[in-house]
PDB file of C-alpha atoms in Angstrom:
ATOM      1  CA  LEU A   1      16.037   5.813 -49.056  1.00 32.00           C
ATOM      2  CA  LEU A   2      14.804   2.392 -50.082  1.00 37.00           C
ATOM      3  CA  LEU A   3      14.868   0.886 -46.600  1.00 40.00           C
ATOM      4  CA  PRO A   4      12.054   2.969 -45.088  1.00 39.00           C
ATOM      5  CA  VAL A   5       9.781   2.024 -47.978  1.00 36.00           C
ATOM      6  CA  ALA A   6      10.521  -1.647 -47.568  1.00 38.00           C
ATOM      7  CA  ALA A   7      10.316  -1.446 -43.814  1.00 39.00           C
ATOM      8  CA  ALA A   8       6.919   0.212 -43.888  1.00 38.00           C
ATOM      9  CA  VAL A   9       5.471  -2.633 -45.944  1.00 39.00           C
ATOM     10  CA  LEU A  10       7.179  -5.341 -43.918  1.00 41.00           C
ATOM     11  CA  TYR A  11       6.108  -3.903 -40.593  1.00 39.00           C
ATOM     12  CA  ALA A  12       2.545  -3.669 -41.865  1.00 40.00           C
ATOM     13  CA  ARG A  13       2.605  -7.317 -42.965  1.00 41.00           C
ATOM     14  CA  LEU A  14       4.650  -8.913 -40.191  1.00 38.00           C
ATOM     15  CA  GLY A  15       4.831  -6.591 -37.221  1.00 40.00           C
ATOM     16  CA  ALA A  16       7.973  -5.326 -35.556  1.00 37.00           C
ATOM     17  CA  PRO A  17      10.860  -7.807 -35.719  1.00 36.00           C
ATOM     18  CA  ALA A  18      11.579  -7.279 -32.047  1.00 35.00           C
ATOM     19  CA  LEU A  19       8.237  -8.786 -31.050  1.00 33.00           C
ATOM     20  CA  PRO A  20       8.362 -12.426 -29.971  1.00 35.00           C
ATOM     21  CA  ASP A  21       7.437 -15.068 -32.493  1.00 39.00           C
ATOM     22  CA  GLN A  22       5.416 -18.206 -31.813  1.00 43.00           C
ATOM     23  CA  PRO A  23       7.190 -20.158 -29.082  1.00 49.00           C
ATOM     24  CA  PHE A  24       8.511 -23.056 -31.127  1.00 63.00           C
ATOM     25  CA  ALA A  25       8.700 -24.018 -34.780  1.00 59.00           C
ATOM     26  CA  GLU A  26       6.093 -26.796 -34.614  1.00 52.00           C
ATOM     27  CA  GLY A  27       2.763 -25.558 -35.799  1.00 47.00           C
ATOM     28  CA  ARG A  28       4.246 -22.538 -37.526  1.00 52.00           C
ATOM     29  CA  LYS A  29       2.646 -22.058 -40.908  1.00 48.00           C
ATOM     30  CA  ALA A  30       3.774 -20.036 -43.865  1.00 48.00           C
ATOM     31  CA  LYS A  31       1.792 -16.911 -44.621  1.00 49.00           C
ATOM     32  CA  PRO A  32      -0.702 -16.979 -47.487  1.00 52.00           C
ATOM     33  CA  GLU A  33       0.581 -16.402 -50.982  1.00 48.00           C
ATOM     34  CA  PRO A  34       2.994 -13.438 -51.183  1.00 46.00           C
ATOM     35  CA  GLN A  35       1.504 -10.302 -52.671  1.00 47.00           C
ATOM     36  CA  ILE A  36       3.211  -7.976 -55.107  1.00 48.00           C
ATOM     37  CA  ASP A  37       3.845  -5.215 -52.606  1.00 68.00           C
ATOM     38  CA  MET A  38       5.636  -7.709 -50.355  1.00 70.00           C
ATOM     39  CA  ALA A  39       7.797  -8.913 -53.208  1.00 72.00           C
ATOM     40  CA  GLN A  40       8.625  -5.344 -54.182  1.00 74.00           C
ATOM     41  CA  ALA A  41       9.502  -4.508 -50.604  1.00 78.00           C
ATOM     42  CA  LEU A  42      11.833  -7.495 -50.355  1.00 79.00           C
ATOM     43  CA  THR A  43      13.494  -6.588 -53.640  1.00 79.00           C
ATOM     44  CA  ARG A  44      14.140  -3.058 -52.415  1.00 84.00           C
ATOM     45  CA  LEU A  45      15.349  -4.312 -49.079  1.00 83.00           C
ATOM     46  CA  GLY A  46      17.704  -6.786 -50.752  1.00 81.00           C
ATOM     47  CA  ALA A  47      19.158  -4.016 -52.898  1.00 86.00           C
ATOM     48  CA  HIS A  48      19.607  -1.872 -49.813  1.00 87.00           C
ATOM     49  CA  LEU A  49      21.438  -4.638 -47.951  1.00 84.00           C
ATOM     50  CA  LYS A  50      23.852  -5.113 -50.847  1.00 88.00           C
ATOM     51  CA  GLN A  51      24.824  -1.486 -50.449  1.00 87.00           C
ATOM     52  CA  HIS A  52      24.652  -1.501 -46.642  1.00 88.00           C
ATOM     53  CA  PRO A  53      25.572  -5.022 -45.448  1.00 88.00           C
ATOM     54  CA  GLU A  54      26.142  -3.821 -41.882  1.00 89.00           C
ATOM     55  CA  ASP A  55      22.506  -2.794 -41.370  1.00 88.00           C
ATOM     56  CA  LEU A  56      21.289  -5.011 -38.529  1.00 93.00           C
ATOM     57  CA  THR A  57      17.687  -3.782 -38.720  1.00 89.00           C
ATOM     58  CA  GLY A  58      17.597  -4.502 -42.433  1.00 89.00           C
ATOM     59  CA  TRP A  59      18.739  -8.105 -41.951  1.00 91.00           C
ATOM     60  CA  LEU A  60      16.164  -8.615 -39.207  1.00 92.00           C
ATOM     61  CA  LEU A  61      13.430  -7.285 -41.478  1.00 89.00           C
ATOM     62  CA  GLN A  62      14.500  -9.601 -44.260  1.00 89.00           C
ATOM     63  CA  ALA A  63      14.738 -12.600 -41.928  1.00 91.00           C
ATOM     64  CA  ARG A  64      11.231 -12.040 -40.563  1.00 90.00           C
ATOM     65  CA  ALA A  65       9.824 -11.528 -44.046  1.00 87.00           C
ATOM     66  CA  GLU A  66      11.437 -14.658 -45.479  1.00 88.00           C
ATOM     67  CA  LEU A  67      10.274 -16.651 -42.465  1.00 87.00           C
ATOM     68  CA  GLY A  68       6.725 -15.414 -42.910  1.00 84.00           C
ATOM     69  CA  LEU A  69       6.793 -16.466 -46.550  1.00 84.00           C
ATOM     70  CA  GLY A  70       8.043 -19.944 -45.670  1.00 87.00           C
ATOM     71  CA  ARG A  71      11.421 -19.400 -47.306  1.00 89.00           C
ATOM     72  CA  TYR A  72      13.322 -20.841 -44.386  1.00 92.00           C
ATOM     73  CA  GLU A  73      16.791 -21.157 -45.923  1.00 94.00           C
ATOM     74  CA  ALA A  74      16.756 -17.485 -46.907  1.00 92.00           C
ATOM     75  CA  ALA A  75      15.494 -16.594 -43.429  1.00 93.00           C
ATOM     76  CA  ALA A  76      18.293 -18.572 -41.794  1.00 95.00           C
ATOM     77  CA  GLU A  77      20.885 -16.829 -43.968  1.00 95.00           C
ATOM     78  CA  ALA A  78      19.511 -13.409 -43.058  1.00 95.00           C
ATOM     79  CA  TYR A  79      19.465 -14.297 -39.369  1.00 95.00           C
ATOM     80  CA  ALA A  80      23.092 -15.417 -39.651  1.00 96.00           C
ATOM     81  CA  HIS A  81      24.043 -11.906 -40.740  1.00 95.00           C
ATOM     82  CA  ALA A  82      21.931 -10.409 -37.960  1.00 95.00           C
ATOM     83  CA  ALA A  83      23.465 -12.699 -35.326  1.00 94.00           C
ATOM     84  CA  ARG A  84      26.959 -11.612 -36.325  1.00 94.00           C
ATOM     85  CA  LEU A  85      26.111  -7.915 -36.432  1.00 95.00           C
ATOM     86  CA  SER A  86      24.309  -8.028 -33.079  1.00 93.00           C
ATOM     87  CA  GLY A  87      27.264  -9.572 -31.276  1.00 93.00           C
ATOM     88  CA  ARG A  88      25.294 -12.851 -31.014  1.00 92.00           C
ATOM     89  CA  ARG A  89      22.350 -11.367 -29.168  1.00 93.00           C
ATOM     90  CA  PRO A  90      20.429 -14.246 -27.485  1.00 93.00           C
ATOM     91  CA  GLN A  91      17.020 -13.531 -29.017  1.00 93.00           C
ATOM     92  CA  ILE A  92      18.501 -13.331 -32.502  1.00 94.00           C
ATOM     93  CA  LEU A  93      20.487 -16.516 -31.900  1.00 95.00           C
ATOM     94  CA  ALA A  94      17.318 -18.336 -30.881  1.00 94.00           C
ATOM     95  CA  ASP A  95      15.499 -17.022 -33.962  1.00 93.00           C
ATOM     96  CA  TRP A  96      18.431 -18.065 -36.134  1.00 95.00           C
ATOM     97  CA  GLY A  97      18.475 -21.539 -34.627  1.00 95.00           C
ATOM     98  CA  GLU A  98      14.747 -21.988 -35.176  1.00 93.00           C
ATOM     99  CA  ALA A  99      15.025 -20.838 -38.791  1.00 94.00           C
ATOM    100  CA  GLN A 100      17.745 -23.424 -39.348  1.00 94.00           C
ATOM    101  CA  VAL A 101      15.535 -26.137 -37.880  1.00 92.00           C
ATOM    102  CA  LEU A 102      12.721 -25.145 -40.213  1.00 91.00           C
ATOM    103  CA  ALA A 103      15.085 -25.073 -43.179  1.00 92.00           C
ATOM    104  CA  ALA A 104      16.276 -28.579 -42.272  1.00 90.00           C
ATOM    105  CA  GLY A 105      12.747 -29.964 -42.144  1.00 87.00           C
ATOM    106  CA  GLY A 106      12.634 -30.190 -38.354  1.00 87.00           C
ATOM    107  CA  THR A 107      16.172 -31.459 -37.753  1.00 88.00           C
ATOM    108  CA  VAL A 108      18.255 -29.594 -35.181  1.00 91.00           C
ATOM    109  CA  THR A 109      21.464 -29.132 -37.148  1.00 92.00           C
ATOM    110  CA  PRO A 110      24.865 -28.793 -35.424  1.00 93.00           C
ATOM    111  CA  ALA A 111      24.938 -25.053 -36.187  1.00 95.00           C
ATOM    112  CA  ALA A 112      21.433 -24.599 -34.799  1.00 95.00           C
ATOM    113  CA  ARG A 113      22.407 -26.532 -31.700  1.00 95.00           C
ATOM    114  CA  GLU A 114      25.341 -24.189 -31.053  1.00 95.00           C
ATOM    115  CA  ALA A 115      23.065 -21.176 -31.469  1.00 96.00           C
ATOM    116  CA  PHE A 116      20.563 -22.602 -28.982  1.00 95.00           C
ATOM    117  CA  LYS A 117      23.342 -23.391 -26.507  1.00 95.00           C
ATOM    118  CA  ASP A 118      24.428 -19.749 -26.476  1.00 94.00           C
ATOM    119  CA  ALA A 119      20.857 -18.438 -26.366  1.00 94.00           C
ATOM    120  CA  ALA A 120      19.984 -20.740 -23.463  1.00 93.00           C
ATOM    121  CA  ASN A 121      22.111 -18.588 -21.168  1.00 90.00           C
ATOM    122  CA  ASP A 122      19.538 -15.807 -21.477  1.00 90.00           C
ATOM    123  CA  PRO A 123      16.468 -16.315 -19.224  1.00 89.00           C
ATOM    124  CA  GLU A 124      14.038 -14.852 -21.735  1.00 86.00           C
ATOM    125  CA  ASN A 125      15.141 -17.145 -24.543  1.00 84.00           C
ATOM    126  CA  ALA A 126      16.046 -20.179 -22.447  1.00 92.00           C
ATOM    127  CA  PRO A 127      12.735 -22.104 -22.789  1.00 93.00           C
ATOM    128  CA  ARG A 128      12.794 -22.165 -26.581  1.00 92.00           C
ATOM    129  CA  SER A 129      16.487 -23.020 -26.665  1.00 94.00           C
ATOM    130  CA  ARG A 130      16.142 -25.756 -24.054  1.00 95.00           C
ATOM    131  CA  TYR A 131      13.258 -27.295 -25.976  1.00 94.00           C
ATOM    132  CA  TYR A 132      15.344 -27.562 -29.139  1.00 94.00           C
ATOM    133  CA  LEU A 133      18.417 -28.799 -27.301  1.00 95.00           C
ATOM    134  CA  ALA A 134      16.305 -31.630 -25.881  1.00 93.00           C
ATOM    135  CA  LEU A 135      14.899 -32.285 -29.337  1.00 90.00           C
ATOM    136  CA  ALA A 136      18.453 -32.576 -30.643  1.00 90.00           C
ATOM    137  CA  GLU A 137      19.143 -35.213 -28.010  1.00 88.00           C
ATOM    138  CA  MET A 138      16.061 -37.159 -29.086  1.00 83.00           C
ATOM    139  CA  GLN A 139      17.070 -36.961 -32.734  1.00 82.00           C
ATOM    140  CA  HIS A 140      20.452 -38.397 -31.819  1.00 81.00           C
ATOM    141  CA  GLY A 141      18.811 -41.306 -30.044  1.00 73.00           C
ATOM    142  CA  ASN A 142      19.544 -39.990 -26.536  1.00 80.00           C
ATOM    143  CA  LEU A 143      15.989 -40.388 -25.296  1.00 79.00           C
ATOM    144  CA  GLU A 144      16.883 -40.260 -21.612  1.00 82.00           C
ATOM    145  CA  ALA A 145      18.633 -36.901 -22.002  1.00 88.00           C
ATOM    146  CA  ALA A 146      15.760 -35.539 -24.092  1.00 89.00           C
ATOM    147  CA  LEU A 147      13.186 -36.650 -21.523  1.00 89.00           C
ATOM    148  CA  GLU A 148      15.185 -35.155 -18.683  1.00 92.00           C
ATOM    149  CA  GLY A 149      15.445 -31.828 -20.500  1.00 94.00           C
ATOM    150  CA  TRP A 150      11.752 -31.583 -21.305  1.00 93.00           C
ATOM    151  CA  VAL A 151      10.639 -32.677 -17.839  1.00 94.00           C
ATOM    152  CA  ALA A 152      12.803 -29.982 -16.246  1.00 94.00           C
ATOM    153  CA  LEU A 153      11.469 -27.404 -18.701  1.00 94.00           C
ATOM    154  CA  ALA A 154       7.848 -28.335 -17.978  1.00 94.00           C
ATOM    155  CA  ARG A 155       8.477 -28.294 -14.240  1.00 94.00           C
ATOM    156  CA  GLU A 156       9.768 -24.719 -14.366  1.00 93.00           C
ATOM    157  CA  ALA A 157       7.232 -23.427 -16.902  1.00 91.00           C
ATOM    158  CA  PRO A 158       4.369 -21.064 -16.065  1.00 91.00           C
ATOM    159  CA  GLN A 159       1.142 -23.035 -16.235  1.00 90.00           C
ATOM    160  CA  ASP A 160      -0.245 -20.656 -18.852  1.00 91.00           C
ATOM    161  CA  ALA A 161       2.797 -20.863 -21.121  1.00 90.00           C
ATOM    162  CA  ALA A 162       1.645 -21.234 -24.723  1.00 90.00           C
ATOM    163  CA  TRP A 163       4.396 -23.758 -25.441  1.00 90.00           C
ATOM    164  CA  LEU A 164       3.737 -26.028 -22.455  1.00 91.00           C
ATOM    165  CA  PRO A 165       1.346 -28.417 -24.292  1.00 91.00           C
ATOM    166  CA  LEU A 166       4.010 -29.009 -26.924  1.00 89.00           C
ATOM    167  CA  VAL A 167       6.600 -29.866 -24.274  1.00 91.00           C
ATOM    168  CA  ARG A 168       4.162 -32.201 -22.520  1.00 91.00           C
ATOM    169  CA  ARG A 169       3.496 -33.988 -25.791  1.00 87.00           C
ATOM    170  CA  ARG A 170       7.213 -34.466 -26.318  1.00 86.00           C
ATOM    171  CA  ILE A 171       7.527 -35.868 -22.792  1.00 87.00           C
ATOM    172  CA  ALA A 172       4.815 -38.409 -23.550  1.00 83.00           C
ATOM    173  CA  GLU A 173       6.524 -39.394 -26.807  1.00 77.00           C
ATOM    174  CA  ALA A 174       9.894 -39.857 -25.131  1.00 79.00           C
ATOM    175  CA  ARG A 175       8.416 -41.911 -22.292  1.00 78.00           C
ATOM    176  CA  ALA A 176       6.521 -44.105 -24.724  1.00 70.00           C
ATOM    177  CA  ALA A 177       9.664 -44.706 -26.751  1.00 68.00           C
ATOM    178  CA  LEU A 178      11.732 -45.512 -23.674  1.00 68.00           C
ATOM    179  CA  ALA A 179       9.188 -47.721 -21.951  1.00 61.00           C
ATOM    180  CA  PRO A 180       6.001 -48.703 -23.726  1.00 57.00           C
ATOM    181  CA  ASP A 181       2.933 -48.959 -21.535  1.00 58.00           C
ATOM    182  CA  PRO A 182       3.505 -52.014 -19.280  1.00 59.00           C
ATOM    183  CA  ALA A 183      -0.148 -52.930 -19.514  1.00 60.00           C
ATOM    184  CA  ALA A 184       0.029 -52.862 -23.283  1.00 57.00           C
ATOM    185  CA  LEU A 185       3.191 -54.936 -23.280  1.00 55.00           C
ATOM    186  CA  ALA A 186       1.692 -57.483 -20.900  1.00 60.00           C
ATOM    187  CA  THR A 187      -1.319 -58.056 -23.074  1.00 63.00           C
ATOM    188  CA  ALA A 188       0.414 -57.673 -26.445  1.00 61.00           C
ATOM    189  CA  THR A 189       1.221 -60.658 -28.580  1.00 64.00           C
ATOM    190  CA  PRO A 190       4.874 -61.362 -29.335  1.00 69.00           C
ATOM    191  CA  GLU A 191       4.262 -59.932 -32.778  1.00 66.00           C
ATOM    192  CA  ALA A 192       2.874 -56.702 -31.286  1.00 64.00           C
ATOM    193  CA  ARG A 193       5.811 -56.334 -28.926  1.00 64.00           C
ATOM    194  CA  ALA A 194       8.190 -56.854 -31.816  1.00 67.00           C
ATOM    195  CA  ALA A 195       6.303 -54.188 -33.764  1.00 70.00           C
ATOM    196  CA  MET A 196       6.815 -51.687 -30.924  1.00 70.00           C
ATOM    197  CA  ILE A 197      10.531 -52.365 -30.906  1.00 73.00           C
ATOM    198  CA  ARG A 198      10.721 -52.244 -34.673  1.00 77.00           C
ATOM    199  CA  GLY A 199       9.000 -48.870 -34.703  1.00 77.00           C
ATOM    200  CA  MET A 200      11.754 -47.444 -32.500  1.00 78.00           C
ATOM    201  CA  VAL A 201      14.420 -48.948 -34.746  1.00 85.00           C
ATOM    202  CA  GLU A 202      12.779 -47.570 -37.870  1.00 85.00           C
ATOM    203  CA  ARG A 203      12.660 -44.092 -36.362  1.00 82.00           C
ATOM    204  CA  LEU A 204      16.369 -44.307 -35.602  1.00 86.00           C
ATOM    205  CA  ALA A 205      17.106 -45.501 -39.138  1.00 89.00           C
ATOM    206  CA  ALA A 206      15.049 -42.661 -40.611  1.00 88.00           C
ATOM    207  CA  ARG A 207      16.881 -40.116 -38.508  1.00 86.00           C
ATOM    208  CA  LEU A 208      20.266 -41.511 -39.568  1.00 91.00           C
ATOM    209  CA  ALA A 209      19.257 -41.205 -43.208  1.00 90.00           C
ATOM    210  CA  GLN A 210      19.024 -37.469 -42.564  1.00 87.00           C
ATOM    211  CA  GLN A 211      22.067 -37.304 -40.253  1.00 86.00           C
ATOM    212  CA  PRO A 212      24.505 -39.897 -41.607  1.00 92.00           C
ATOM    213  CA  GLU A 213      27.513 -38.504 -39.716  1.00 92.00           C
ATOM    214  CA  ASP A 214      26.342 -39.882 -36.355  1.00 90.00           C
ATOM    215  CA  ALA A 215      28.694 -42.794 -35.614  1.00 90.00           C
ATOM    216  CA  ASP A 216      27.061 -43.531 -32.257  1.00 89.00           C
ATOM    217  CA  GLY A 217      23.671 -43.670 -33.921  1.00 89.00           C
ATOM    218  CA  TRP A 218      24.869 -46.204 -36.515  1.00 94.00           C
ATOM    219  CA  THR A 219      26.367 -48.294 -33.737  1.00 92.00           C
ATOM    220  CA  ARG A 220      23.060 -48.310 -31.833  1.00 89.00           C
ATOM    221  CA  LEU A 221      21.253 -49.223 -35.035  1.00 91.00           C
ATOM    222  CA  GLY A 222      23.643 -52.129 -35.577  1.00 91.00           C
ATOM    223  CA  ARG A 223      22.961 -53.425 -32.078  1.00 88.00           C
ATOM    224  CA  SER A 224      19.218 -53.058 -32.631  1.00 85.00           C
ATOM    225  CA  TYR A 225      19.298 -55.067 -35.857  1.00 88.00           C
ATOM    226  CA  THR A 226      21.352 -57.718 -34.083  1.00 87.00           C
ATOM    227  CA  VAL A 227      18.628 -58.019 -31.422  1.00 80.00           C
ATOM    228  CA  LEU A 228      16.016 -58.244 -34.184  1.00 82.00           C
ATOM    229  CA  ASN A 229      18.067 -61.041 -35.786  1.00 87.00           C
ATOM    230  CA  GLU A 230      18.676 -59.124 -39.002  1.00 90.00           C
ATOM    231  CA  PRO A 231      22.418 -59.691 -39.452  1.00 91.00           C
ATOM    232  CA  GLU A 232      22.732 -58.149 -42.914  1.00 94.00           C
ATOM    233  CA  LYS A 233      21.196 -54.873 -41.775  1.00 94.00           C
ATOM    234  CA  ALA A 234      23.371 -54.983 -38.661  1.00 93.00           C
ATOM    235  CA  ARG A 235      26.473 -55.380 -40.807  1.00 94.00           C
ATOM    236  CA  GLU A 236      25.447 -52.420 -42.984  1.00 96.00           C
ATOM    237  CA  ALA A 237      24.847 -50.220 -39.941  1.00 95.00           C
ATOM    238  CA  TYR A 238      28.190 -51.123 -38.395  1.00 94.00           C
ATOM    239  CA  ALA A 239      29.861 -50.476 -41.755  1.00 96.00           C
ATOM    240  CA  HIS A 240      28.538 -46.904 -41.700  1.00 96.00           C
ATOM    241  CA  ALA A 241      29.838 -46.451 -38.160  1.00 95.00           C
ATOM    242  CA  LEU A 242      33.236 -47.865 -39.080  1.00 95.00           C
ATOM    243  CA  LYS A 243      33.607 -45.458 -41.998  1.00 95.00           C
ATOM    244  CA  LEU A 244      33.194 -42.617 -39.542  1.00 95.00           C
ATOM    245  CA  ARG A 245      35.534 -44.184 -36.955  1.00 93.00           C
ATOM    246  CA  PRO A 246      38.009 -46.317 -38.908  1.00 93.00           C
ATOM    247  CA  ASP A 247      40.531 -46.445 -36.031  1.00 91.00           C
ATOM    248  CA  ASP A 248      38.057 -47.663 -33.398  1.00 90.00           C
ATOM    249  CA  ARG A 249      39.388 -51.126 -32.482  1.00 89.00           C
ATOM    250  CA  ALA A 250      36.255 -52.221 -30.626  1.00 88.00           C
ATOM    251  CA  LEU A 251      34.091 -51.153 -33.538  1.00 90.00           C
ATOM    252  CA  GLN A 252      36.339 -53.062 -35.946  1.00 92.00           C
ATOM    253  CA  GLU A 253      35.799 -56.223 -33.939  1.00 90.00           C
ATOM    254  CA  THR A 254      32.045 -55.644 -33.710  1.00 90.00           C
ATOM    255  CA  TYR A 255      31.822 -55.126 -37.454  1.00 92.00           C
ATOM    256  CA  ALA A 256      33.817 -58.288 -38.082  1.00 92.00           C
ATOM    257  CA  ALA A 257      31.453 -60.279 -35.889  1.00 90.00           C
ATOM    258  CA  ALA A 258      28.426 -58.786 -37.622  1.00 91.00           C
ATOM    259  CA  ALA A 259      29.902 -59.526 -41.048  1.00 92.00           C
ATOM    260  CA  ALA A 260      30.535 -63.139 -40.030  1.00 90.00           C
ATOM    261  CA  ALA A 261      26.976 -63.492 -38.758  1.00 89.00           C
ATOM    262  CA  ALA A 262      25.613 -62.032 -41.999  1.00 90.00           C
ATOM    263  CA  GLU A 263      27.680 -64.457 -44.091  1.00 87.00           C
ATOM    264  CA  LYS A 264      26.562 -67.386 -41.964  1.00 81.00           C
ATOM    265  CA  GLY A 265      22.936 -66.357 -42.294  1.00 71.00           C
ATOM    266  CA  ALA A 266      23.251 -66.105 -46.052  1.00 68.00           C
ATOM    267  CA  LYS A 267      24.357 -69.740 -46.359  1.00 62.00           C
TER     268      LYS A 267
END
């Protein structure tokens, strides 16, 4: 009896949960401050779901409501229930993945990546999933793979697609990171060129602070600091990588060389 009351309020506020959301998470804004009727509806819906945990429609309503209120972790949890109950329906998987990205502050988590991989097999949900899969590649430092994914997506996109400008912006970012403007490089001072390179390294370091389990990323960061002649930072980066791959013989040798260079530089 409680569900229809909650549903009526939620549909009035958010629209039907089956309707498509904004294409991608970027630019999505939380709704204005929640009003009392919304809070009451969510309370009733939550009580209903405790009694009827197999209610797919109820979980979808809760997920959409939490998403609209900017409570992304709660939305992701509700979508997880809905994904299971729906038999991993592609649209729900894509919604679940996007909610996880929002909850993680823009990071494509491993669980979100798996959801997008499954949703990408469905033509209707493929563009959103492919966008996030490419974003995951970029966040792992695989700029070439990210660029390839976004270029293919833009090539196949309808010219009036609402999400196409976002994809084009990502393409420009990836190209700039991979190969700064030759004209700019030619005219830049050595200090400016170093600043461009350092910016890329700093972005990688920032990403690893959020995703410290990426051994390949730490290894790339170690190499980057070696090129920048910062042996102590290189040693620290390789140390992180070695903790994740303690049996990697090549990495052991690289770390030893970095540690020796850091000790030499300290003298």
